[in-house]
PDB file of C-alpha atoms in Angstrom:
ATOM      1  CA  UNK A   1       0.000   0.000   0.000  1.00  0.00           C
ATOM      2  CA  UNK A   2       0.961   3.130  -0.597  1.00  0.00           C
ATOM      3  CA  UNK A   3       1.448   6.500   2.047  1.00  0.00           C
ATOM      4  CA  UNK A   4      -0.509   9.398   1.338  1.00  0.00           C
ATOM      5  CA  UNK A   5       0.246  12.437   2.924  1.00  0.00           C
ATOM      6  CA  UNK A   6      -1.448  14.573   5.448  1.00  0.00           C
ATOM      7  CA  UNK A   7      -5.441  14.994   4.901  1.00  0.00           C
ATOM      8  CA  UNK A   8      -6.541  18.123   5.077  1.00  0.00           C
ATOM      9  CA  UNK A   9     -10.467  19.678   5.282  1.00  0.00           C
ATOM     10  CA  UNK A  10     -11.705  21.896   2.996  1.00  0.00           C
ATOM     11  CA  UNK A  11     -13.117  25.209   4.632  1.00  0.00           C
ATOM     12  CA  UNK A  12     -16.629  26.404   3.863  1.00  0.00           C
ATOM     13  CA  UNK A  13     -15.581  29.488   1.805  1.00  0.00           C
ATOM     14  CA  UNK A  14     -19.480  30.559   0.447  1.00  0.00           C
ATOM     15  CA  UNK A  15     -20.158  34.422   1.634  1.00  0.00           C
ATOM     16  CA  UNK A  16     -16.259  35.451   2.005  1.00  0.00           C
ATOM     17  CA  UNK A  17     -14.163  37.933  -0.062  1.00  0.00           C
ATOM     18  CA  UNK A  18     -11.935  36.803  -2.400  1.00  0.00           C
ATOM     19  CA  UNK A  19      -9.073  37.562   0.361  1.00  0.00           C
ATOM     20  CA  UNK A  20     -10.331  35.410   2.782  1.00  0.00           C
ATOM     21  CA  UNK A  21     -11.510  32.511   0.969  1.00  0.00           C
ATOM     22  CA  UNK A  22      -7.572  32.410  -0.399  1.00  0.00           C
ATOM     23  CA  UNK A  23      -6.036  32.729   3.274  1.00  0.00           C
ATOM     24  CA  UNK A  24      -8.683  30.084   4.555  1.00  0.00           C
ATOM     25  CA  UNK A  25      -7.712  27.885   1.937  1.00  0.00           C
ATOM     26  CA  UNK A  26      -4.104  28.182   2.819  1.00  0.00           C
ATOM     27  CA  UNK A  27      -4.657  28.076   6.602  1.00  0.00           C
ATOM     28  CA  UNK A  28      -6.517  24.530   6.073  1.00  0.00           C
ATOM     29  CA  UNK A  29      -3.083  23.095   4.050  1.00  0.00           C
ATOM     30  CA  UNK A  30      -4.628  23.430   0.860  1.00  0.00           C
ATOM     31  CA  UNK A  31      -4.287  25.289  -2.791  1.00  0.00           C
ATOM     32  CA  UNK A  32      -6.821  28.003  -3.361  1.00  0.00           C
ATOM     33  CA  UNK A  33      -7.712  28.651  -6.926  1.00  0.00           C
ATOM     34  CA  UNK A  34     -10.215  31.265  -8.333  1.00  0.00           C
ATOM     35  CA  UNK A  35     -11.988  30.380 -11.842  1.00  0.00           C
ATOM     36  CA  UNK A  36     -14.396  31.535 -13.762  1.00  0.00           C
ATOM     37  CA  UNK A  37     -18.070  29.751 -13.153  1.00  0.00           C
ATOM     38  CA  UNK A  38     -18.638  26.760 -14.962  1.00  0.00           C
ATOM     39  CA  UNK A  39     -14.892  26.423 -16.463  1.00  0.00           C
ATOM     40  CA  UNK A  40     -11.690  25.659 -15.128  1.00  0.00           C
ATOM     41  CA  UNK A  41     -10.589  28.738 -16.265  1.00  0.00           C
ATOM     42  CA  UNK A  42      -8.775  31.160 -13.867  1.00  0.00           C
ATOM     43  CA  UNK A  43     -10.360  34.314 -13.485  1.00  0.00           C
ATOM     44  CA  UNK A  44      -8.471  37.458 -14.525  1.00  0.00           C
ATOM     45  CA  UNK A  45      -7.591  38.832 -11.205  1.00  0.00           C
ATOM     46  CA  UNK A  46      -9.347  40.225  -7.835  1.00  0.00           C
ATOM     47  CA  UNK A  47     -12.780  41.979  -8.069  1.00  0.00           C
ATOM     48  CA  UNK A  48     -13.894  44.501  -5.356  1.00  0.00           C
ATOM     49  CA  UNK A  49     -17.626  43.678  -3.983  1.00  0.00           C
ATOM     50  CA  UNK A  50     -17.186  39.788  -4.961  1.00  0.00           C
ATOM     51  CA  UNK A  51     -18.349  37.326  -2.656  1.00  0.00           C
ATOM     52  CA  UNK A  52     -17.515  33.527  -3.354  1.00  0.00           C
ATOM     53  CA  UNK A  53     -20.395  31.679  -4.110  1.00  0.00           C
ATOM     54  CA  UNK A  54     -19.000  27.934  -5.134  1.00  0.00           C
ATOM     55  CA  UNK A  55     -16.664  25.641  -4.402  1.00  0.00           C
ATOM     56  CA  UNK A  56     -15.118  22.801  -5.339  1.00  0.00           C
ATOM     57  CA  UNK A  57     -15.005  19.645  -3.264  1.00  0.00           C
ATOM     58  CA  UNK A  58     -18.080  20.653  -1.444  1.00  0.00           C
ATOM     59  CA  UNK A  59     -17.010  22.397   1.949  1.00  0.00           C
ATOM     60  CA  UNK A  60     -15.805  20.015   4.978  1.00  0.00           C
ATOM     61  CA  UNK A  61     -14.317  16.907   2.558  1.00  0.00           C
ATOM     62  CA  UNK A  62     -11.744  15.513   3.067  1.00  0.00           C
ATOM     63  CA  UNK A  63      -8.396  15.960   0.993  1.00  0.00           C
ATOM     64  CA  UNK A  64      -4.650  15.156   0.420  1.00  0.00           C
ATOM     65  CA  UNK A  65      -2.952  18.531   2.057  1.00  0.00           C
ATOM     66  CA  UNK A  66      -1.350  20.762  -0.796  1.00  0.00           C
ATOM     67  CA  UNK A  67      -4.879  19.796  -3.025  1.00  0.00           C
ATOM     68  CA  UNK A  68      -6.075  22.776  -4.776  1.00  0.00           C
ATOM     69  CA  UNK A  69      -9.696  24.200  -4.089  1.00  0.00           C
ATOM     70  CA  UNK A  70     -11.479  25.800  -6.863  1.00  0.00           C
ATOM     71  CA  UNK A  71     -13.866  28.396  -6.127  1.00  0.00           C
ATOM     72  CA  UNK A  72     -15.712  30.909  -8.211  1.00  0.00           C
ATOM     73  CA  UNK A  73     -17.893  34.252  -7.259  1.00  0.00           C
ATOM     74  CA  UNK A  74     -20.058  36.528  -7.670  1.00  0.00           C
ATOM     75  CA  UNK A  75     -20.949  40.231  -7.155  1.00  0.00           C
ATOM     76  CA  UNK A  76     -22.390  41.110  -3.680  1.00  0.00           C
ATOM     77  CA  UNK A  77     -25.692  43.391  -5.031  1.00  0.00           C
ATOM     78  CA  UNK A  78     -25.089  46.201  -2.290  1.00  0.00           C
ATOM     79  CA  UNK A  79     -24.020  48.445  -4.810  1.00  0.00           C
ATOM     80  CA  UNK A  80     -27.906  50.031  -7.031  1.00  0.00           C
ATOM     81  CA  UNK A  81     -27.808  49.125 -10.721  1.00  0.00           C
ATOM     82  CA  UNK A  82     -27.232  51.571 -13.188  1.00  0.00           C
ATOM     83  CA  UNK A  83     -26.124  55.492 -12.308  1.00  0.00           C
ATOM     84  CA  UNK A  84     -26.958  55.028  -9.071  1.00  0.00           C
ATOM     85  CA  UNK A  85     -29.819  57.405  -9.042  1.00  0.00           C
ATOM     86  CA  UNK A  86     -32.406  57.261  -5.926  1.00  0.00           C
ATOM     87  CA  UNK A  87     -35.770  57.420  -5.994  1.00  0.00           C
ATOM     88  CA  UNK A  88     -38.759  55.735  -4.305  1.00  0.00           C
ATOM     89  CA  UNK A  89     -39.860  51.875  -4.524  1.00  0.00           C
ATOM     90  CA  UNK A  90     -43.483  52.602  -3.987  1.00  0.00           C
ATOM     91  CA  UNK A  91     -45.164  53.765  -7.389  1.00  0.00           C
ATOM     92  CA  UNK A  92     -46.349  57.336  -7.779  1.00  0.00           C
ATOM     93  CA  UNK A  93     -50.179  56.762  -9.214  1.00  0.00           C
ATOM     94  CA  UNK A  94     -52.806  59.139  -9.693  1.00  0.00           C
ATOM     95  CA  UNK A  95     -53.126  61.216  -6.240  1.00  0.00           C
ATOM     96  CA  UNK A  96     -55.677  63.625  -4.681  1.00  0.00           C
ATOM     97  CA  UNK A  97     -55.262  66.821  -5.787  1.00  0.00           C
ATOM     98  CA  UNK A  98     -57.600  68.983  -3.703  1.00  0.00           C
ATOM     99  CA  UNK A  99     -58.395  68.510   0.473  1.00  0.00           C
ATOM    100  CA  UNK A 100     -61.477  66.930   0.233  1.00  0.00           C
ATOM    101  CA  UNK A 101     -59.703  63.985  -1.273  1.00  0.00           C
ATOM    102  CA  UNK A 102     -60.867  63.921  -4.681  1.00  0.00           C
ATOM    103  CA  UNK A 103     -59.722  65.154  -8.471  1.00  0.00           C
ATOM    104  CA  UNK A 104     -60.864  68.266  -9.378  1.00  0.00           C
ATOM    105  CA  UNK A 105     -62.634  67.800 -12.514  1.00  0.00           C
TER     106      UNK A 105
END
């Protein structure tokens, strides 16, 4: 039989920054490894307001220490689409126009 080195577990890395999903990978004994969803591809670099949201093996398995850890993200959604303009969530409709509550005609 053959000796295989240290295992190692595989942190749960779903909600953290790029940052820390890269030092918890290292702190477990393990690779980390960012790529692109749904390829093996490595992303282009570090993206501010990027949460990871899937990994691969599946958090808590168990691994040969020095296996790499793929993980991929996504954007975090606190930041408004578009300009950034304001403006209310309610709808404005049709409103009463007078004090007794009704349209003037």
């Amino acid at each position: 039989m053959g000796r295989r080195g240290p295992v190692a577990e595989v942190p749960d890395l779903a909600g953290l920054t790029v940052t820390a999903a890269e030092d918890a990978v290292l702190d477990a004994g393990l690779l980390p490894r960012q790529v692109s969803h749904g390829s093996d591809l490595p992303c282009p670099g570090r993206q501010d307001g990027t949460v990871v949201c899937g990994q691969r093996p599946r958090p808590h398995a168990r691994m040969v220490a020095g296996g790499r850890v793929c993980f991929w993200c996504a954007p975090t959604g606190d930041d408004p689409p578009g300009d950034g303009g304001g403006g209310s969530r309610l709808p404005r409709g049709p409103r009463p126009l007078s004090p007794t509550g009704s349209k003037p005609f």
